[in-house]
Coordinates of C-alpha atoms and ligand atoms in Angstrom, one line a residue:
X107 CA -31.3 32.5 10.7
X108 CA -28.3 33.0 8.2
X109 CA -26.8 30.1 6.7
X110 CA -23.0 30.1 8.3
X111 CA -20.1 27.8 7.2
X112 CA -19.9 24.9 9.7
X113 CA -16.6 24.7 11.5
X114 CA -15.0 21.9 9.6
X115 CA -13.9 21.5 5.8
X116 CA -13.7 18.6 3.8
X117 CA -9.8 18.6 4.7
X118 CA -10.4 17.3 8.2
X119 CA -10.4 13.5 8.0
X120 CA -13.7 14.4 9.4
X121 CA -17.5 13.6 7.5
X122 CA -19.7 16.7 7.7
X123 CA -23.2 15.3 7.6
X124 CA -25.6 16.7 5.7
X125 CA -29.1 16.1 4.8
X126 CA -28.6 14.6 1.4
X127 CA -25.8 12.0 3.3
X128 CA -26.8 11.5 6.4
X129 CA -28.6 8.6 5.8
X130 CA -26.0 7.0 3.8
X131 CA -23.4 7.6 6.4
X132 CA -24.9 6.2 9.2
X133 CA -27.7 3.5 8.6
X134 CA -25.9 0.5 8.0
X135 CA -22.6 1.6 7.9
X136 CA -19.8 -1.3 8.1
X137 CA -18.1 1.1 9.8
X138 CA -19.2 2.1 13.6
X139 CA -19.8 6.3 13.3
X140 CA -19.3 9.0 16.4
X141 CA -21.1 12.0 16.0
X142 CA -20.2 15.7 17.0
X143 CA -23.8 17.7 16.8
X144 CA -22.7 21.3 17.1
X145 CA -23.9 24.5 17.0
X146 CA -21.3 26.6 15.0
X147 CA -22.1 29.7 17.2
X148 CA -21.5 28.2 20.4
X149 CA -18.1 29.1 22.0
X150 CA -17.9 25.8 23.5
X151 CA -18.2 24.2 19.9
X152 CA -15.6 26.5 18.8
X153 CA -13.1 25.9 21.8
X154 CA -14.3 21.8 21.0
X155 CA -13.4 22.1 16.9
X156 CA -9.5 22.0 17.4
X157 CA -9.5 18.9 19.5
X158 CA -12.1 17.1 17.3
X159 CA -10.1 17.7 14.4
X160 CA -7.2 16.5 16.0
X161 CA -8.6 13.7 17.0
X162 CA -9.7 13.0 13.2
X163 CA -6.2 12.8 12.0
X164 CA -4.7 10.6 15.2
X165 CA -7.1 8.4 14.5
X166 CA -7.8 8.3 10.6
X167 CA -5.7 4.8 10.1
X168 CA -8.8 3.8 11.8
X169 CA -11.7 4.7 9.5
X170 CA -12.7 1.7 8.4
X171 CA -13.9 0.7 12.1
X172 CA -14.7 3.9 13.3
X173 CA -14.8 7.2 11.6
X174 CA -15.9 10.7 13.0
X175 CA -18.5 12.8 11.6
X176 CA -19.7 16.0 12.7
X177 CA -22.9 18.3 11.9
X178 CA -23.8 22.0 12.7
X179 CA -26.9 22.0 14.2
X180 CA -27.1 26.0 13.7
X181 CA -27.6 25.5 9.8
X182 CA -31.4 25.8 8.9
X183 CA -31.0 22.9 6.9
X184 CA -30.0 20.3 8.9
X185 CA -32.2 21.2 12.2
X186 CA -34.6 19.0 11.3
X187 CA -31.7 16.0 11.4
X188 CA -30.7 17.2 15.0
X189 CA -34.0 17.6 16.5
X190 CA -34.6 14.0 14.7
X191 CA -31.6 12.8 17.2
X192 CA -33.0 14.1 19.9
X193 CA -30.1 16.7 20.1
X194 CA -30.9 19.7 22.7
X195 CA -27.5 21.0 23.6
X196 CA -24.8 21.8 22.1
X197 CA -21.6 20.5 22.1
X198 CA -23.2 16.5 21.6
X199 CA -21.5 13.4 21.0
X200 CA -23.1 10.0 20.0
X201 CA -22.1 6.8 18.8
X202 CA -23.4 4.6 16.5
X203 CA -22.8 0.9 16.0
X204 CA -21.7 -0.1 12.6
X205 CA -24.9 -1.4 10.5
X206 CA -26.8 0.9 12.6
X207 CA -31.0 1.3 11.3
X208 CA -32.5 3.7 10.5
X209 CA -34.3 4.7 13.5
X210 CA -31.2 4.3 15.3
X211 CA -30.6 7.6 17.7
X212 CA -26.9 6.7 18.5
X213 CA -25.7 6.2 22.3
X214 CA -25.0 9.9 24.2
X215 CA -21.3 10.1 25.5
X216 CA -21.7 11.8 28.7
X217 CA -19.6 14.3 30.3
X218 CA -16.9 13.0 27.3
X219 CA -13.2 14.3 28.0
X220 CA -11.8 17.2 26.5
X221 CA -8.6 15.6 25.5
X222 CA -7.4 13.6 22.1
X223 CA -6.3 11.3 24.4
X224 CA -9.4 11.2 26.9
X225 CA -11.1 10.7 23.6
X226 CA -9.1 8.0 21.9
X227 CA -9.8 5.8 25.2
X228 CA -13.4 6.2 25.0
X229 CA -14.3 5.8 21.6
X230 CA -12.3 2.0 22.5
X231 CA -14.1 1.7 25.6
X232 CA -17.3 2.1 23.3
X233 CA -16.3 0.2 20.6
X234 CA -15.6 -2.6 23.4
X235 CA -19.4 -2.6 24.0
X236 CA -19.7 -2.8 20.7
X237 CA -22.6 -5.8 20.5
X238 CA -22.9 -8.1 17.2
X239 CA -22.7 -7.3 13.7
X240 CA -19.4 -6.2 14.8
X241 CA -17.5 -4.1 12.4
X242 CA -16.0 -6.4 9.4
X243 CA -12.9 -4.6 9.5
X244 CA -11.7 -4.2 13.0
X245 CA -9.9 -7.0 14.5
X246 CA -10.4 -8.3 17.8
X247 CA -9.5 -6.2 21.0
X248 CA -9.9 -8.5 23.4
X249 CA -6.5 -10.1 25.1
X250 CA -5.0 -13.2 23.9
X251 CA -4.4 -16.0 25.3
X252 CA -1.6 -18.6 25.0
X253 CA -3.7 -20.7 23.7
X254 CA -4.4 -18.6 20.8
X255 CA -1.8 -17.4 20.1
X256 CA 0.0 -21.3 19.7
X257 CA -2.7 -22.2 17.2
X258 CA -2.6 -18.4 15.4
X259 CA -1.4 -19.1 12.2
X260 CA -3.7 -22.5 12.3
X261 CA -6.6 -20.3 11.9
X262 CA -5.4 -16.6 10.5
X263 CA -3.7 -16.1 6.7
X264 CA -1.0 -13.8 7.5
X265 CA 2.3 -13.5 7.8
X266 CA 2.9 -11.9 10.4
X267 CA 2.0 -11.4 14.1
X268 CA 2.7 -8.6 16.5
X269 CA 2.4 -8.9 20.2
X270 CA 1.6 -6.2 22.7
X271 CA 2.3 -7.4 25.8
X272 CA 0.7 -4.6 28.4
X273 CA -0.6 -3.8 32.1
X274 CA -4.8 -4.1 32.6
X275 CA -5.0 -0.4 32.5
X276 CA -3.0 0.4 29.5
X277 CA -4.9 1.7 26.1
X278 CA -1.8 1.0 23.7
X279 CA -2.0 -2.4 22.6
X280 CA -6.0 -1.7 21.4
X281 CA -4.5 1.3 19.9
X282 CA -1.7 -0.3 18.6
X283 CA -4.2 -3.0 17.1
X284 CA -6.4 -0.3 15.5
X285 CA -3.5 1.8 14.0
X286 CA -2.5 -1.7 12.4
X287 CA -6.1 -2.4 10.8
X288 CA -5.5 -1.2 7.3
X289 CA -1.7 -3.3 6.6
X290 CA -2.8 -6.9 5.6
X291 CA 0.0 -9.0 6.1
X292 CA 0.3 -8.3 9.7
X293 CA -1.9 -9.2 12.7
X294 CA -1.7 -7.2 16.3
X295 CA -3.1 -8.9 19.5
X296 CA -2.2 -7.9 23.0
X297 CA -1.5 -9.8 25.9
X298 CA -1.9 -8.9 29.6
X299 CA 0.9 -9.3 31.9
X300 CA -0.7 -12.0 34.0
X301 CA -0.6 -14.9 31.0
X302 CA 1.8 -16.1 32.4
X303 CA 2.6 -18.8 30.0
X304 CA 3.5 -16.5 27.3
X305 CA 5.4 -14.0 29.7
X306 CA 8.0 -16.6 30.6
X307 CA 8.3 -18.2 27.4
X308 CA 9.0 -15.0 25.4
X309 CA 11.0 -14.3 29.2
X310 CA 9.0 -10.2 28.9
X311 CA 10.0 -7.9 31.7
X312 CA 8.5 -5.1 29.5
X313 CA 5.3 -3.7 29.7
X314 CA 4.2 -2.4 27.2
X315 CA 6.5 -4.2 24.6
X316 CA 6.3 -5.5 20.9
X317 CA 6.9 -9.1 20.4
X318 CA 7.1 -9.9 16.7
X319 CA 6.4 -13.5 15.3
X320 CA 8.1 -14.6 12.2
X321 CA 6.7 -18.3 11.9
X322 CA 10.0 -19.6 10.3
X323 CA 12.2 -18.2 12.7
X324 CA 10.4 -17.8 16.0
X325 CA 9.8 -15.3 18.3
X326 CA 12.3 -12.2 18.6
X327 CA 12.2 -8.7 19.4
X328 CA 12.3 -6.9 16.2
X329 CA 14.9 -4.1 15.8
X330 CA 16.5 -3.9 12.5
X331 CA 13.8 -2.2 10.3
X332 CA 14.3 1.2 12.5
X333 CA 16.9 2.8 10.4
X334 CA 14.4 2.1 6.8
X335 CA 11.7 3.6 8.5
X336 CA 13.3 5.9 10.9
X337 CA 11.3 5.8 13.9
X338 CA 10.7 8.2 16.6
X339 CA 11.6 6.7 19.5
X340 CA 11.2 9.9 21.7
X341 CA 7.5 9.9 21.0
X342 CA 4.9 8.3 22.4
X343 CA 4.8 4.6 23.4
X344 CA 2.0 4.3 21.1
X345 CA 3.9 5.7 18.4
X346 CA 6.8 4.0 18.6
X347 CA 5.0 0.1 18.8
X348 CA 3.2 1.5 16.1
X349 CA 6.6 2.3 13.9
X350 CA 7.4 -1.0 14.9
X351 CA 4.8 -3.1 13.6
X352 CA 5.3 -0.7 10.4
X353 CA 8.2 -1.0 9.9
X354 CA 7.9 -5.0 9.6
X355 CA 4.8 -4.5 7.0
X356 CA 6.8 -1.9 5.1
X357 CA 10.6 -3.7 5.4
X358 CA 8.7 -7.1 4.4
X359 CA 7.0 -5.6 1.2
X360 CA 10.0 -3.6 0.1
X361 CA 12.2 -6.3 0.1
X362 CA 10.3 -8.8 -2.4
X363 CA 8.5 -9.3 -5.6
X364 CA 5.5 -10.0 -6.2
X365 CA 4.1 -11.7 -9.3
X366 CA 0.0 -9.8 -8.3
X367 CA 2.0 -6.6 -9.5
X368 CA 3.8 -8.2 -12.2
X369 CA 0.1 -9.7 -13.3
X370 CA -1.2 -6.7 -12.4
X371 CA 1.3 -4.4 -14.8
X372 CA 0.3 -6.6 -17.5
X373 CA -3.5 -6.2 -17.1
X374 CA -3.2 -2.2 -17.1
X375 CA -0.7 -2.1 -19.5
X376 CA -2.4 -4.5 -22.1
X377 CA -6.2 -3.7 -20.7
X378 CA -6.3 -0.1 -19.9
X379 CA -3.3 1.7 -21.0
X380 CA -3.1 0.3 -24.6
X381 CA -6.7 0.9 -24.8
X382 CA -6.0 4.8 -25.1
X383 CA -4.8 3.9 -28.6
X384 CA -7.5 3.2 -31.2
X385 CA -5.0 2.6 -34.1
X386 CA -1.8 1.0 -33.8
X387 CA 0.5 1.2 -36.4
X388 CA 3.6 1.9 -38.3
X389 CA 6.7 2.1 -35.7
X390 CA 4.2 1.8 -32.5
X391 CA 3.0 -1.5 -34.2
X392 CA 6.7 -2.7 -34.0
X393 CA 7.2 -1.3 -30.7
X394 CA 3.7 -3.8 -29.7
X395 CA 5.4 -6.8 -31.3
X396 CA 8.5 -6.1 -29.8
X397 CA 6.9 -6.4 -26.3
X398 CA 4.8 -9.0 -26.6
X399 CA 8.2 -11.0 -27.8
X400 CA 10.2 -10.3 -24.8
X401 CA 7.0 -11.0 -22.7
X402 CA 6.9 -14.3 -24.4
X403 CA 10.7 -15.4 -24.0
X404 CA 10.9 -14.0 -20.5
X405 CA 8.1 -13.3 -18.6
X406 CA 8.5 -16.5 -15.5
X407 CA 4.7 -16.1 -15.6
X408 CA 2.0 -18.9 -14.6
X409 CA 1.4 -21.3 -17.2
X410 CA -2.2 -20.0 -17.7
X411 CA -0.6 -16.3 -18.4
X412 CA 2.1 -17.4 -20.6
X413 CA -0.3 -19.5 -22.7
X414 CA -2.5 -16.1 -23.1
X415 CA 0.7 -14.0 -24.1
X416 CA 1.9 -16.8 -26.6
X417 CA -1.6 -17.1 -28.2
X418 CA -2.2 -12.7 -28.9
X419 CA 1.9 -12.8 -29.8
X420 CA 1.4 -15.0 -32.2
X421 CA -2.0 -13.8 -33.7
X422 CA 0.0 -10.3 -33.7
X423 CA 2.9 -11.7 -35.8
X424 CA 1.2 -13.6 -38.2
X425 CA -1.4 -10.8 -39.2
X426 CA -1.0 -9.1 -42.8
X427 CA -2.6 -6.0 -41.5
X428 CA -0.2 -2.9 -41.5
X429 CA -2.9 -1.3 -38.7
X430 CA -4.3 -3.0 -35.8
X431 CA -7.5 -1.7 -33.9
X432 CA -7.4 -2.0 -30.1
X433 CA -10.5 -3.6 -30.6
X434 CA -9.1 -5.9 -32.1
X435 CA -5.9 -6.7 -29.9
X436 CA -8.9 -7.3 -27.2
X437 CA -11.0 -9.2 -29.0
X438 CA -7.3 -11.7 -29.4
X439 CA -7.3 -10.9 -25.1
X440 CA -10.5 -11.6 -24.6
X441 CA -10.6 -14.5 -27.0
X442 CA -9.6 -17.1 -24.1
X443 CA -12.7 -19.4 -25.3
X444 CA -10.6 -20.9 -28.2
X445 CA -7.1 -21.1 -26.1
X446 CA -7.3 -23.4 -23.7
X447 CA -6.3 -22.7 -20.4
X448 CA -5.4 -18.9 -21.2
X449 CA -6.1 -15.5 -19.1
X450 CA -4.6 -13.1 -17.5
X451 CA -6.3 -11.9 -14.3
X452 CA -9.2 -9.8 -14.5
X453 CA -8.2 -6.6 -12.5
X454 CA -5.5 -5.6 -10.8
X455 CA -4.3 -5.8 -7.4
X456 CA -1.0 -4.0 -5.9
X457 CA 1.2 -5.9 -3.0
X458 CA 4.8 -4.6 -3.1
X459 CA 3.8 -1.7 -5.2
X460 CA 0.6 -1.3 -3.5
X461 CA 1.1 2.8 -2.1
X462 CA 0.1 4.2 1.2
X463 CA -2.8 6.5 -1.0
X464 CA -4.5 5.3 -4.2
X465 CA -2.7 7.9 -6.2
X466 CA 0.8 6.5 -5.0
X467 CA 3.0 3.7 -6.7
X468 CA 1.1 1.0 -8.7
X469 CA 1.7 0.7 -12.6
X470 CA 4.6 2.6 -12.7
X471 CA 6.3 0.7 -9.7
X472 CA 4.9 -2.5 -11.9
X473 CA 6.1 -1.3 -14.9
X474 CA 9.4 -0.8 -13.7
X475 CA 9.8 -4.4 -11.4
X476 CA 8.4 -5.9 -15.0
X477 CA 11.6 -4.9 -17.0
X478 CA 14.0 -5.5 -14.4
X479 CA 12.4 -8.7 -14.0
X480 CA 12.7 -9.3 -17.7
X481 CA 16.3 -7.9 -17.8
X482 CA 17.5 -10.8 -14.9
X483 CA 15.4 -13.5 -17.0
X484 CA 17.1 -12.4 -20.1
X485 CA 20.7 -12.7 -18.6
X486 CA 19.6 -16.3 -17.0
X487 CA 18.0 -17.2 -20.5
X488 CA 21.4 -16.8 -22.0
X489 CA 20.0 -14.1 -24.3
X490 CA 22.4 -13.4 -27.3
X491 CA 21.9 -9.5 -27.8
X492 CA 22.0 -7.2 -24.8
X493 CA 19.7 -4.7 -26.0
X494 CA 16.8 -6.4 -26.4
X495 CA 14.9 -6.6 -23.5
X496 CA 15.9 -2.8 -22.8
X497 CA 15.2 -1.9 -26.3
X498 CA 11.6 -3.1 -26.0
X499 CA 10.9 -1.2 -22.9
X500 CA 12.3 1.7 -24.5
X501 CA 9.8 1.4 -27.2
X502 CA 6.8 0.8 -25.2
X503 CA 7.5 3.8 -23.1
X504 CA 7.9 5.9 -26.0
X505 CA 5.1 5.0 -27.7
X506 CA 2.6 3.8 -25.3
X507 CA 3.5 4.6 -21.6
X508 CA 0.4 7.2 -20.5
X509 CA 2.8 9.7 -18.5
X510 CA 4.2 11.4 -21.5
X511 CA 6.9 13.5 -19.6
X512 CA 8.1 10.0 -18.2
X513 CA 8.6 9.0 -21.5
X514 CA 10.3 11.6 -22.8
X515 CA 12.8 12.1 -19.6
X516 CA 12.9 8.0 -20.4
X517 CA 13.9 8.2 -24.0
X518 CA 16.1 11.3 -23.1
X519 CA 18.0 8.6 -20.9
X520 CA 18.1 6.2 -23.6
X521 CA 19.6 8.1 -26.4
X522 CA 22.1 9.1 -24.0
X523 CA 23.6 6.1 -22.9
X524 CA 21.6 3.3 -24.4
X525 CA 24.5 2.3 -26.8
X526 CA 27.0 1.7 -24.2
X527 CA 25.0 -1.5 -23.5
X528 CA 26.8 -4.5 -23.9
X529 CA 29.8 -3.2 -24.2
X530 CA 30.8 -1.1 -21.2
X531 CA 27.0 -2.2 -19.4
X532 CA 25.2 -5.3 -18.9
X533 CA 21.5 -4.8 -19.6
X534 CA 20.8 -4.8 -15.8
X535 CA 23.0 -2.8 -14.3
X536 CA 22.4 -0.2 -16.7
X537 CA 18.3 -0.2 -15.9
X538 CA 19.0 -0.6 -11.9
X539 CA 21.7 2.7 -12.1
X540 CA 19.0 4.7 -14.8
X541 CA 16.5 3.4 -12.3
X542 CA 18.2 5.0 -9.7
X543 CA 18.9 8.4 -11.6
X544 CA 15.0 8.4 -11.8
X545 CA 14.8 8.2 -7.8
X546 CA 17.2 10.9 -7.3
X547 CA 15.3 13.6 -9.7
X548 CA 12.0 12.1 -8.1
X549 CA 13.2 12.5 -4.4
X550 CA 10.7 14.8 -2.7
X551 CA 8.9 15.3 -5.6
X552 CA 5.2 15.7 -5.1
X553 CA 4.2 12.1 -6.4
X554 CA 7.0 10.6 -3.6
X555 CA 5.0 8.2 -1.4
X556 CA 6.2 9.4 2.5
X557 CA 5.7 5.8 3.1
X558 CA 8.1 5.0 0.4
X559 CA 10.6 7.5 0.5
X560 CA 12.7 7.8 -3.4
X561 CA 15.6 6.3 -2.4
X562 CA 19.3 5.2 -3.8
X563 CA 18.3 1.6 -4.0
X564 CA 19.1 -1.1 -3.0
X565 CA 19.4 0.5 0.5
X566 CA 22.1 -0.8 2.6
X567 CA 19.4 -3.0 5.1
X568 CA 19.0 -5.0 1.7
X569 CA 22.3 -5.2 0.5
X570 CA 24.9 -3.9 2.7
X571 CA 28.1 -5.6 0.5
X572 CA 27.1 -3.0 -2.2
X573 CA 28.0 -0.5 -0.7
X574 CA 31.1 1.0 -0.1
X575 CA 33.1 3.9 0.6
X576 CA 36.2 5.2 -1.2
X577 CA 39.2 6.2 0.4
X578 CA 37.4 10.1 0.1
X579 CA 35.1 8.6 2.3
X580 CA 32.5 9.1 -0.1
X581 CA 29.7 6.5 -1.3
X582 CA 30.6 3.9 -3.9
X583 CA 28.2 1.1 -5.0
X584 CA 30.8 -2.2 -5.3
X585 CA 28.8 -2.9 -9.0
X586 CA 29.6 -6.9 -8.8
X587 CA 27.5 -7.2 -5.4
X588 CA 25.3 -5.0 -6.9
X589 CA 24.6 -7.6 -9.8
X590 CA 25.0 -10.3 -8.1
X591 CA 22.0 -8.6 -5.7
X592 CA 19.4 -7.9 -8.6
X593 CA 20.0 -11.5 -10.2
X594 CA 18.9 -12.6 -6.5
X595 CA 16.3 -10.4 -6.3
X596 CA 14.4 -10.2 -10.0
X597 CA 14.9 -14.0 -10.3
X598 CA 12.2 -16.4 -11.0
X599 CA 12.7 -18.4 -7.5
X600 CA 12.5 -15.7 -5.6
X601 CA 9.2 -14.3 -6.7
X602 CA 6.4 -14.9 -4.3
X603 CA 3.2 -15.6 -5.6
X604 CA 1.0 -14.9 -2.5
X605 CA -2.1 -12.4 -3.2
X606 CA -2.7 -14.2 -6.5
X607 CA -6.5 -14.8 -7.7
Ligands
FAD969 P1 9.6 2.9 -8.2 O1 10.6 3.9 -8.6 O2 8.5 2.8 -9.2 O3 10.3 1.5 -8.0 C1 9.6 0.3 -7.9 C2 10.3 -0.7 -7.0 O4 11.5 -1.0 -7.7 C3 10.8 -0.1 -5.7 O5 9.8 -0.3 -4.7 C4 12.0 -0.9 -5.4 O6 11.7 -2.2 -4.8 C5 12.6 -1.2 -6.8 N1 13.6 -0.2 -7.1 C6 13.8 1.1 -6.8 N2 14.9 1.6 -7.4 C7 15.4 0.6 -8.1 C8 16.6 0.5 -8.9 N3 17.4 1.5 -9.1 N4 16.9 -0.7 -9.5 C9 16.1 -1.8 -9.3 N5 14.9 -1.8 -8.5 C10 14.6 -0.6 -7.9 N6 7.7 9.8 -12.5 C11 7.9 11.1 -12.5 O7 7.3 11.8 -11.7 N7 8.7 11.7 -13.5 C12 9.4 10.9 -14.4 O8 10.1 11.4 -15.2 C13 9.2 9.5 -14.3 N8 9.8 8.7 -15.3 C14 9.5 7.3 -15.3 C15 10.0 6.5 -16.3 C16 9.7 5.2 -16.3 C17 10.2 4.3 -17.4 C18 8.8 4.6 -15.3 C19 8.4 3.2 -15.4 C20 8.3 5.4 -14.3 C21 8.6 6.8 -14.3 N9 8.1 7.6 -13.3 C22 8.3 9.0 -13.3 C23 7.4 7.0 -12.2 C24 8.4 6.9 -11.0 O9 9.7 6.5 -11.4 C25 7.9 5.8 -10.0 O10 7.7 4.6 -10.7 C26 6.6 6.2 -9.3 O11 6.8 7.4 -8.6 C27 6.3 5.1 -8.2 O12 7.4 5.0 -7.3 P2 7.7 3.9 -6.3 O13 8.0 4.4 -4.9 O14 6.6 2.8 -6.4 O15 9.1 3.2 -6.7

């Protein structure tokens, strides 16, 4: 035997078993696993490969119900695993049921289909068997009734709910359902033509079509998100209920602010970011003080937050000490036992900044919601000096913000136009259009989120009266609506404070 390279890589949405994980992967996974056993000489593996992988990536939004593995039964060192599995020909496909044991040989598909497609439909026609523990994170597949669906939001905490309304024989709606699995604030059920009861009340001639449910309004067909998510409506059906129900998650978490990532921007920037800094002093000191004294007159925070950022702004201002340890400054954090009723929340957790991959958005979508937040609360506190709120985020991202090029391309920013604040710019408009001169360099820049593309902001579906064209016929933003837009917006009543601990 020579030891060949399998015929997957560890870019293939795809787990290559091995001895050392095998067990882990697949004995009590919360997760149900499907299993390629392959030989990596056999031409049949080889013709196999390209559809498997494809499959991988159609189907990697649904990973945490079922993922795909794969092992190459031609490696010395993993024969022993195949022959454990009862494995005799090559290429082999078995499914195991999430929190599988350890003796556990997996179910054989027979004579499987060749096709992504073919393939898709059986791993849900397996899952459908799926027996209890079923797989935490998978929703039901089952059809709805009417019944259910009446009394949905009686027994399910979200804020949405999708409806596929399809034939017996269609696949969509469970694929629909599974595609959905990983965006929180909307639910997907289907519904078979014959329930009657819902068919004529929602009056569906469609099938399949997407019925969305926005429990203020009512039913309606939801079209209006198309043109912020751009859709393509010549793909597959699949695909485009998909972009629907995406579109709703994505339109309804652009459009609002949340006070988890305002909570959370204050736990990273006070609990982890600051930490980087061992001494604090001199200027940087300031620059600390400064910040905690616009957090204090304008943060709209919960009383139990506010009470924390009064008690370490005040310890801060009435020490003698020209240094400060970050030990310290988290000792006066930490020190909650002698405020009452004090804390800030004790991790964070991302909604409207939350990106599509862990290394997307978070604290720097926080930290810039924070000081437009704190900009709008200044304006409505009848703050006497324009510069301050700006000033102090200008000082916190020179001295303290951890991506140093930020802060420099920042205080580049700043020293160019800072002064014209308050006289010829209110402090908002100037961080919404500097905001927005950020988007434009960042547009198509590696860190971009594809599911939050860097755009001139606020886009027309959010505010179409700032916009405007000159007689040129090109684009001008009408700056009154514009203002009038982010008071709306960054304002205390319209924060929502769902997601909080
Ligand atoms: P963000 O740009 O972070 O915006 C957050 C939210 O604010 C958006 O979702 C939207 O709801 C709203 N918003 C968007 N535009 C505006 C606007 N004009 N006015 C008001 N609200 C708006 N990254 C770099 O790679 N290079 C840099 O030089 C750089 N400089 C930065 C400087 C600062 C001070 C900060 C805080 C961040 C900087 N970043 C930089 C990070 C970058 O700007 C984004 O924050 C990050 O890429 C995450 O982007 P996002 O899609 O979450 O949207």
């Amino acid at each position: 035997f020579t030891t060949k390279a399998g015929l997957y890589t560890a870019s293939d949405q795809i787990v290559i078993l091995t001895p050392d994980n095998v067990d882990s992967v697949l004995v009590n996974s919360t997760a149900a696993m499907v299993v390629e056993f392959y030989a990596s000489w056999c031409g049949h593996c080889i013709a196999f490969s390209p559809v498997w992988k494809s499959l991988a990536r159609d189907i990697k939004e649904w990973k945490p119900a079922m993922d795909l593995a794969a092992i190459d039964c031609a490696n010395p060192v993993n024969i022993p695993i195949c022959s454990g599995f009862d494995v005799k020909g090559y290429p082999t496909l078995k499914f195991f049921h999430a929190y599988s044991k350890a003796d556990s040989k997996g179910q054989v598909f027979k004579a499987f289909p060749r096709d992504v497609r073919g393939l898709r439909h059986k791993l849900i026609d397996l899952m459908e068997t799926h027996k209890d523990p079923w797989p935490p994170a998978c929703p039901p597949l089952e059809t709805a009734s009417k019944v259910e669906i009446d009394n949905f939001f009686d027994t399910n905490n979200v804020e949405h709910l999708a409806l596929i309304f399809e034939m017996s024989n269609s696949y969509v709606g469970r694929e629909v359902i599974l595609d959905m699995l990983q965006y929180e604030n909307l639910a997907v059920r289907r519904v078979l033509n014959t329930e009657e009861g819902l068919v004529t009340k929602l009056g569906v001639t469609d099938f399949p079509s997407c019925y969305l449910y926005y429990p203020i309004f009512g039913i309606f067909f939801q079209k209006t998100c198309y043109s912020v998510y751009h859709c393509n409506l010549g793909d597959s059906v699949r695909k485009m209920l998909t972009c629907v129900c995406v579109c709703v998650c994505v339109c309804h978490i652009r459009s609002r602010v949340y006070m988890a990532d305002l909570e959370s921007t204050l736990y990273y920037s006070l609990r982890v970011e600051l930490a980087a800094h061992t001494v604090i002093k001199g200027e940087a000191l300031s620059a600390l003080q400064e910040y905690f004294t616009v957090l204090v007159k304008y943060f709209p925070g919960r009383p139990v937050v506010m009470n924390l950022l009064k008690s370490v702004a005040t310890w801060l201002k009435d020490r003698k000490d020209s240094e400060l340890s970050y030990s310290s400054l988290k000792d006066a954090l930490d020190n909650t036992a002698e405020v009452p009723n004090a804390a800030l929340p004790d991790s964070v957790r991302w909604v409207g900044c939350q990106g599509s991959k862990p290394h997307f958005r978070g604290y720097p979508c926080g930290m810039w919601t924070l000081f437009h937040v704190l900009t709008v609360q200044a304006k409505e506190a009848a703050s006497k000096d324009p510069q301050e709120v700006i000033q102090a985020m200008r000082l916190y991202v020179y001295y303290f913000f951890g991506c140093r090029e930020c802060a420099t391309h920042f205080e580049n920013m700043a020293m160019e136009s800072m002064s014209q604040v308050g006289t010829w710019i209110t402090p908002v408009l100037w961080l919404w259009s500097r905001h927005n001169q950020v988007n434009n360099r960042l547009a198509g820049a590696p860190s971009e989120d594809p599911r939050f593309p860097k755009i001139q902001w606020p886009p027309p579906e959010l505010c179409p009266s700032c916009h405007g064209v000159k007689p040129t016929g090109e684009h001008t933003w009408q700056q009154e609506e514009v203002l009038a837009f982010l008071h709306t917006h960054f304002s205390s009543e319209h924060l929502l404070s769902d997601y909080l601990e």
